PDB file of C-alpha atoms in Angstrom:
ATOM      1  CA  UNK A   1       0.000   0.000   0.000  1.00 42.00           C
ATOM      2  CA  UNK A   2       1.175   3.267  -0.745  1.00 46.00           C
ATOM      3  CA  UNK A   3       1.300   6.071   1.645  1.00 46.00           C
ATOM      4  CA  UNK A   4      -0.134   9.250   0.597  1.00 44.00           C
ATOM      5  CA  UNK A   5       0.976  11.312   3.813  1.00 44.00           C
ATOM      6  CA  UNK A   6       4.521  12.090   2.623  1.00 42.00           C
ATOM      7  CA  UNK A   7       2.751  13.308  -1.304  1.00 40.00           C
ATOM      8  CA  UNK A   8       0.025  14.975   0.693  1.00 39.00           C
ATOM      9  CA  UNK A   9       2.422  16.989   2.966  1.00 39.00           C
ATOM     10  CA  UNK A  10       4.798  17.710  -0.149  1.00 39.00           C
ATOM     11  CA  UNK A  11       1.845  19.235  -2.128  1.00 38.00           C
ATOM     12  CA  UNK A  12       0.687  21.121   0.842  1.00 39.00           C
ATOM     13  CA  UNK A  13       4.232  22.504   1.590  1.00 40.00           C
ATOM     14  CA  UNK A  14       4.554  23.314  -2.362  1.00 42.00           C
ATOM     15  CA  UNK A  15       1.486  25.121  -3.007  1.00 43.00           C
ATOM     16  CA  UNK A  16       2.228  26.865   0.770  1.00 43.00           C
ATOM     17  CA  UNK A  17       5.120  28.313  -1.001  1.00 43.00           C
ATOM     18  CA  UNK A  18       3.541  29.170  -4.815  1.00 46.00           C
ATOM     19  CA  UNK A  19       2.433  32.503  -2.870  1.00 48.00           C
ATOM     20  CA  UNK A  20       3.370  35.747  -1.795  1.00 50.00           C
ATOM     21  CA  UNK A  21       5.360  35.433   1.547  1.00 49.00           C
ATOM     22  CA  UNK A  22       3.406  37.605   4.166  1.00 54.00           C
ATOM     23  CA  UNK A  23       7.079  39.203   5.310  1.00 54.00           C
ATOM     24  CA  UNK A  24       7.204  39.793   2.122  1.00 67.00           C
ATOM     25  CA  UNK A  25       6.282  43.548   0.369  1.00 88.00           C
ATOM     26  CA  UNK A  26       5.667  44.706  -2.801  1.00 95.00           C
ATOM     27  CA  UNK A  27       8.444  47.654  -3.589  1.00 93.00           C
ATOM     28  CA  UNK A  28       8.139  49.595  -6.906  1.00 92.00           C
ATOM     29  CA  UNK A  29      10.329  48.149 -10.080  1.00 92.00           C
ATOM     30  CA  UNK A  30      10.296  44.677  -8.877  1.00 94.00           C
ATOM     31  CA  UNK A  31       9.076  41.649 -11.382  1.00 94.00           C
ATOM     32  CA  UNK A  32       7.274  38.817 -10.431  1.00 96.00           C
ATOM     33  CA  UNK A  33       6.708  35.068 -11.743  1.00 97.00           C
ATOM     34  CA  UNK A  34       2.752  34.600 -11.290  1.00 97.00           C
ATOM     35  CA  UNK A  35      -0.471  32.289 -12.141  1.00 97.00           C
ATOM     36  CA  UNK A  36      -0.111  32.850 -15.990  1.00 97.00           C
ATOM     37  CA  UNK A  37      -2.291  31.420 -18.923  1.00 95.00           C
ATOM     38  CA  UNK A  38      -1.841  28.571 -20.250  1.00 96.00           C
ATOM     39  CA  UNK A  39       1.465  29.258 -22.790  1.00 95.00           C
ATOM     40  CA  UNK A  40       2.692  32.309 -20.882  1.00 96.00           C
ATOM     41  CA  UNK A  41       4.015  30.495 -18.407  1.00 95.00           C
ATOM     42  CA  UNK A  42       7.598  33.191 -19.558  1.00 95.00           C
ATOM     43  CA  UNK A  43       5.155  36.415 -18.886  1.00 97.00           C
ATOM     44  CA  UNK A  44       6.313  38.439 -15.865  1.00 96.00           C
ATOM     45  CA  UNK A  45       4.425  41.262 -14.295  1.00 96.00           C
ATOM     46  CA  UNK A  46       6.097  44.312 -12.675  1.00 94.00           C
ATOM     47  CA  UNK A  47       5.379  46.512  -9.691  1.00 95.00           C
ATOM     48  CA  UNK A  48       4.698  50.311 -11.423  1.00 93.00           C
ATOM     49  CA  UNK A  49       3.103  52.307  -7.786  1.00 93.00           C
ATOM     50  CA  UNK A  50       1.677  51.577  -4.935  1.00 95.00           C
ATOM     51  CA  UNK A  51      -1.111  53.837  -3.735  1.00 95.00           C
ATOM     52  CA  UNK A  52      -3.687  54.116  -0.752  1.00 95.00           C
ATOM     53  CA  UNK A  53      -7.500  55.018  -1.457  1.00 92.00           C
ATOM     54  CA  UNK A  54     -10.303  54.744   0.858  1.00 90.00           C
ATOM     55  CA  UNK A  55     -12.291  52.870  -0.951  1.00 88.00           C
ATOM     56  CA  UNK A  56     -10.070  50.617  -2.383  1.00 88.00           C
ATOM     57  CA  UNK A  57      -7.497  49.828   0.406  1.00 92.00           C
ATOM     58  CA  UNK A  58      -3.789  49.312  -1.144  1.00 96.00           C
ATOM     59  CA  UNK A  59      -4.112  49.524  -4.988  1.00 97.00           C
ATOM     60  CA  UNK A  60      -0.693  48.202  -6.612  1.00 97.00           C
ATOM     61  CA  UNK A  61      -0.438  49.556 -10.583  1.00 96.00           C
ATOM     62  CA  UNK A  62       1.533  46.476 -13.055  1.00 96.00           C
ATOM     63  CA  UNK A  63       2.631  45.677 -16.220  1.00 94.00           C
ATOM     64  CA  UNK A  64       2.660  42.374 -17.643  1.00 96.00           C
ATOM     65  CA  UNK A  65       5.265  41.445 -20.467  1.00 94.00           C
ATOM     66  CA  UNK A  66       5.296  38.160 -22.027  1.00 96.00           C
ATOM     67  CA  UNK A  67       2.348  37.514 -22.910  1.00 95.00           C
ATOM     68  CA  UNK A  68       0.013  36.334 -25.765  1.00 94.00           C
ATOM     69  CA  UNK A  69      -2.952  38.377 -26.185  1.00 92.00           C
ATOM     70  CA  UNK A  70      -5.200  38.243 -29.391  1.00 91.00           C
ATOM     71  CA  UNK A  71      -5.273  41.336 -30.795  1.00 89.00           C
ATOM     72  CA  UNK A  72      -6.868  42.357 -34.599  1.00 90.00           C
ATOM     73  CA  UNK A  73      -5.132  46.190 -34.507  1.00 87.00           C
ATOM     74  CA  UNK A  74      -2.049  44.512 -33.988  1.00 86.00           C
ATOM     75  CA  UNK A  75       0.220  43.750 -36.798  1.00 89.00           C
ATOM     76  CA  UNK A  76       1.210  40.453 -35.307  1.00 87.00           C
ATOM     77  CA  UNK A  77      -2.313  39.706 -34.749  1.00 88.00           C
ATOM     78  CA  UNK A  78      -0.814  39.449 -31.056  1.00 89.00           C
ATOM     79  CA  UNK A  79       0.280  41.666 -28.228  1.00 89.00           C
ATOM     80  CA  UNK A  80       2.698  40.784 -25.937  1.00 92.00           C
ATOM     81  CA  UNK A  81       2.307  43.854 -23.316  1.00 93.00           C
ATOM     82  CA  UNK A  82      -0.069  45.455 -21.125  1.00 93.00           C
ATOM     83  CA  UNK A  83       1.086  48.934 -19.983  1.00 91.00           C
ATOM     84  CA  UNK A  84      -1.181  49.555 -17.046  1.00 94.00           C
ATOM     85  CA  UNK A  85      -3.319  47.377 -15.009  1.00 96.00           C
ATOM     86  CA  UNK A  86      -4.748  48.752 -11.517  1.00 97.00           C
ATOM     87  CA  UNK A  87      -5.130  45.556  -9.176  1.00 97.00           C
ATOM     88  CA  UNK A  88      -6.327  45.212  -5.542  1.00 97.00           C
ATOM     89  CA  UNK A  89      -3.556  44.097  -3.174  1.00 96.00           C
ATOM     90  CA  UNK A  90      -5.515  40.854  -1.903  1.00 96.00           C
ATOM     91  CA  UNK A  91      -5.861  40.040  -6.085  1.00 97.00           C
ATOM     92  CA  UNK A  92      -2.162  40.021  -6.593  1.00 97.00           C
ATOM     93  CA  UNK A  93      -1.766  38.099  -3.250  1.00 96.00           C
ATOM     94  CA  UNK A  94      -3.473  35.447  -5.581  1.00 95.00           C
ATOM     95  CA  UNK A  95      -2.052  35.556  -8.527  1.00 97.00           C
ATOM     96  CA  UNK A  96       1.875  35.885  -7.477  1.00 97.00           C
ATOM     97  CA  UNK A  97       4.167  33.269  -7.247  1.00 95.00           C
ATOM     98  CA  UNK A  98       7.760  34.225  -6.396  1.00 94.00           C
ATOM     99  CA  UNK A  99       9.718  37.320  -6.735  1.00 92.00           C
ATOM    100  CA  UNK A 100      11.994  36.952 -10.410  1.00 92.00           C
ATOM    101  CA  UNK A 101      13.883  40.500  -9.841  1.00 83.00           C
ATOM    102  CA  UNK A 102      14.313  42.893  -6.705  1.00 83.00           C
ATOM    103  CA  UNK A 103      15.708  45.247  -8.733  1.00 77.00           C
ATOM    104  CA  UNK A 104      13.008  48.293  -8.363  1.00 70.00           C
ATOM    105  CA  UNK A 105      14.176  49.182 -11.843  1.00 70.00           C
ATOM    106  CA  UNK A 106      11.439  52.331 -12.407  1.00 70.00           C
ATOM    107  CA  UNK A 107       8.578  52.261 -14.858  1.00 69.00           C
ATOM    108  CA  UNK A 108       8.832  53.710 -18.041  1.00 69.00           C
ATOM    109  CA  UNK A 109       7.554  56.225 -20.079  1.00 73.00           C
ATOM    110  CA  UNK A 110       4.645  54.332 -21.588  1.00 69.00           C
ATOM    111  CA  UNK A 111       3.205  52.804 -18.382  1.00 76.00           C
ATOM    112  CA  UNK A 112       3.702  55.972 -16.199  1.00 79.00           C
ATOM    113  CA  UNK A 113       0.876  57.650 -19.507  1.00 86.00           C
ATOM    114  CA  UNK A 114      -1.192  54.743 -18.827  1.00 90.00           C
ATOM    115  CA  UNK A 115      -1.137  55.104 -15.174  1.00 92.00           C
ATOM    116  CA  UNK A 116      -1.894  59.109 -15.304  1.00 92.00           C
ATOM    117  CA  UNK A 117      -4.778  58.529 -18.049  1.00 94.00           C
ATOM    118  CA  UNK A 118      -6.314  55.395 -15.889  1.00 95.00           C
ATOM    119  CA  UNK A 119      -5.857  58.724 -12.976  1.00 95.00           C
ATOM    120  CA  UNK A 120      -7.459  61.157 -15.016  1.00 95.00           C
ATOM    121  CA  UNK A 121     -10.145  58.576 -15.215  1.00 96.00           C
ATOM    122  CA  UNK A 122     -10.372  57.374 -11.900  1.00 95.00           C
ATOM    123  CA  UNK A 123     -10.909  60.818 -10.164  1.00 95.00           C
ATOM    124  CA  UNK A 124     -13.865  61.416 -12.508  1.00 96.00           C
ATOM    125  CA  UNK A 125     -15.409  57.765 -11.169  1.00 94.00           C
ATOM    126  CA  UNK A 126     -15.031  56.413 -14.684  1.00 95.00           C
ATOM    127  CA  UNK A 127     -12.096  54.009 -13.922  1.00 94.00           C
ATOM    128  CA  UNK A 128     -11.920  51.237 -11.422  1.00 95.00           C
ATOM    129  CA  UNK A 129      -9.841  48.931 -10.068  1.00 96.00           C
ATOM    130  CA  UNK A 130      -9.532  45.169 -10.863  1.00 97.00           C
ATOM    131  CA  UNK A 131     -10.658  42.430  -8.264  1.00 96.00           C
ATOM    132  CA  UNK A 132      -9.441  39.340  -9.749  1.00 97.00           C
ATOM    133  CA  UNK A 133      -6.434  37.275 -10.199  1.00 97.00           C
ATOM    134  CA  UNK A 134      -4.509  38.579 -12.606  1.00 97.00           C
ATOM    135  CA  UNK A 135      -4.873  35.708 -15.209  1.00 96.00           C
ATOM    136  CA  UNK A 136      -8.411  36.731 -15.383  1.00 97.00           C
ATOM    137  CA  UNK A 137      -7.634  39.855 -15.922  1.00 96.00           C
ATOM    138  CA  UNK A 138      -5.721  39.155 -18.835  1.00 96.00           C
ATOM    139  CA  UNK A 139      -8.482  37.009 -19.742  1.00 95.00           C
ATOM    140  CA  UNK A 140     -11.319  40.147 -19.980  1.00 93.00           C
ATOM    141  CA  UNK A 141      -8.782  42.298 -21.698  1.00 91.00           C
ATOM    142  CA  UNK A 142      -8.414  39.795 -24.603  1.00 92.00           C
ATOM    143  CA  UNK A 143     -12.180  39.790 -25.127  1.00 93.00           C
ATOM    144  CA  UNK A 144     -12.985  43.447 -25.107  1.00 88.00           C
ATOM    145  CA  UNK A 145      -9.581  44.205 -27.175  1.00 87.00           C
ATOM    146  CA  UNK A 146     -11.266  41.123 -29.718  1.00 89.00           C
ATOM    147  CA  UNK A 147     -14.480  42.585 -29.574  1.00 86.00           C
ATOM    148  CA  UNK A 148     -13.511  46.180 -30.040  1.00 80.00           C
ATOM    149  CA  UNK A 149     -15.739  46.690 -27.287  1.00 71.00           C
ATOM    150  CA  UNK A 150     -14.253  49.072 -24.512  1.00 59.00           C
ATOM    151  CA  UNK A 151     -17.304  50.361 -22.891  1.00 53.00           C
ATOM    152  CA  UNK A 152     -18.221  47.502 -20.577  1.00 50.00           C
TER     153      UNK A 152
END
């Protein structure tokens, strides 16, 4: 008979340690590995600001490179990059895995525009912030970038 306590307690101590550490912070610049789609498994998303709101609690602002999103404007008919995404603290907790560079190498040009247009937007109370794990999030994009629909 085989004994499933030692593969039980392995599992448990892996996925234990497939998530953020809670001594752990999040610091501007770095990059982290996270819970990817399927065939991105290489993407890496990076730490742009971290900000305070009332309503929201800690919001974190990231960029995720690597990855493999359909896209008909594109000339590749893919894009590999999204410049801005505004994510609840407790939805990265999810979605990170392990820290891939502690760096704090500072944004650049493009995502610090897409941060102060998603601001623009946000102080008028026609921006948000997203909820979900960051997979997911990927996951809407794709479909409103498909469906040329950006309204929803």
């Amino acid at each position: 008979m085989i004994k499933l306590y030692p593969l039980a307690a392995a599992l448990l101590l892996f996925f234990l340690g497939c998530t953020k550490k809670d001594n752990m912070e999040y610091n501007v610049g770095q990059e982290w590995k996270y819970k990817t789609r399927p065939g991105e498994e290489n993407s890496i998303l990076k730490i742009l600001k971290i900000e305070e709101y009332p309503a929201n609690g800690k919001v974190i602002h990231i960029s995720i490179n690597g990855l493999k999103v359909k896209d008909p404007q594109h000339p590749k008919g893919t894009a590999d990059k999204i410049s801005h995404l505004p994510i609840t603290e407790e939805a990265l907790d999810q979605s990170v895995i392990s820290i891939k560079n502690d760096t704090r190498q500072m944004p650049d040009s493009i995502e610090t525009d897409e941060y102060s247009y998603w601001k623009k937007e946000f102080d008028k109370g026609n921006a948000g912030v997203f909820s979900i794990p960051v997979s997911e999030i990927v996951n809407v994009m794709e479909k409103f970038i498909v469906s040329g629909d950006y309204t929803k």
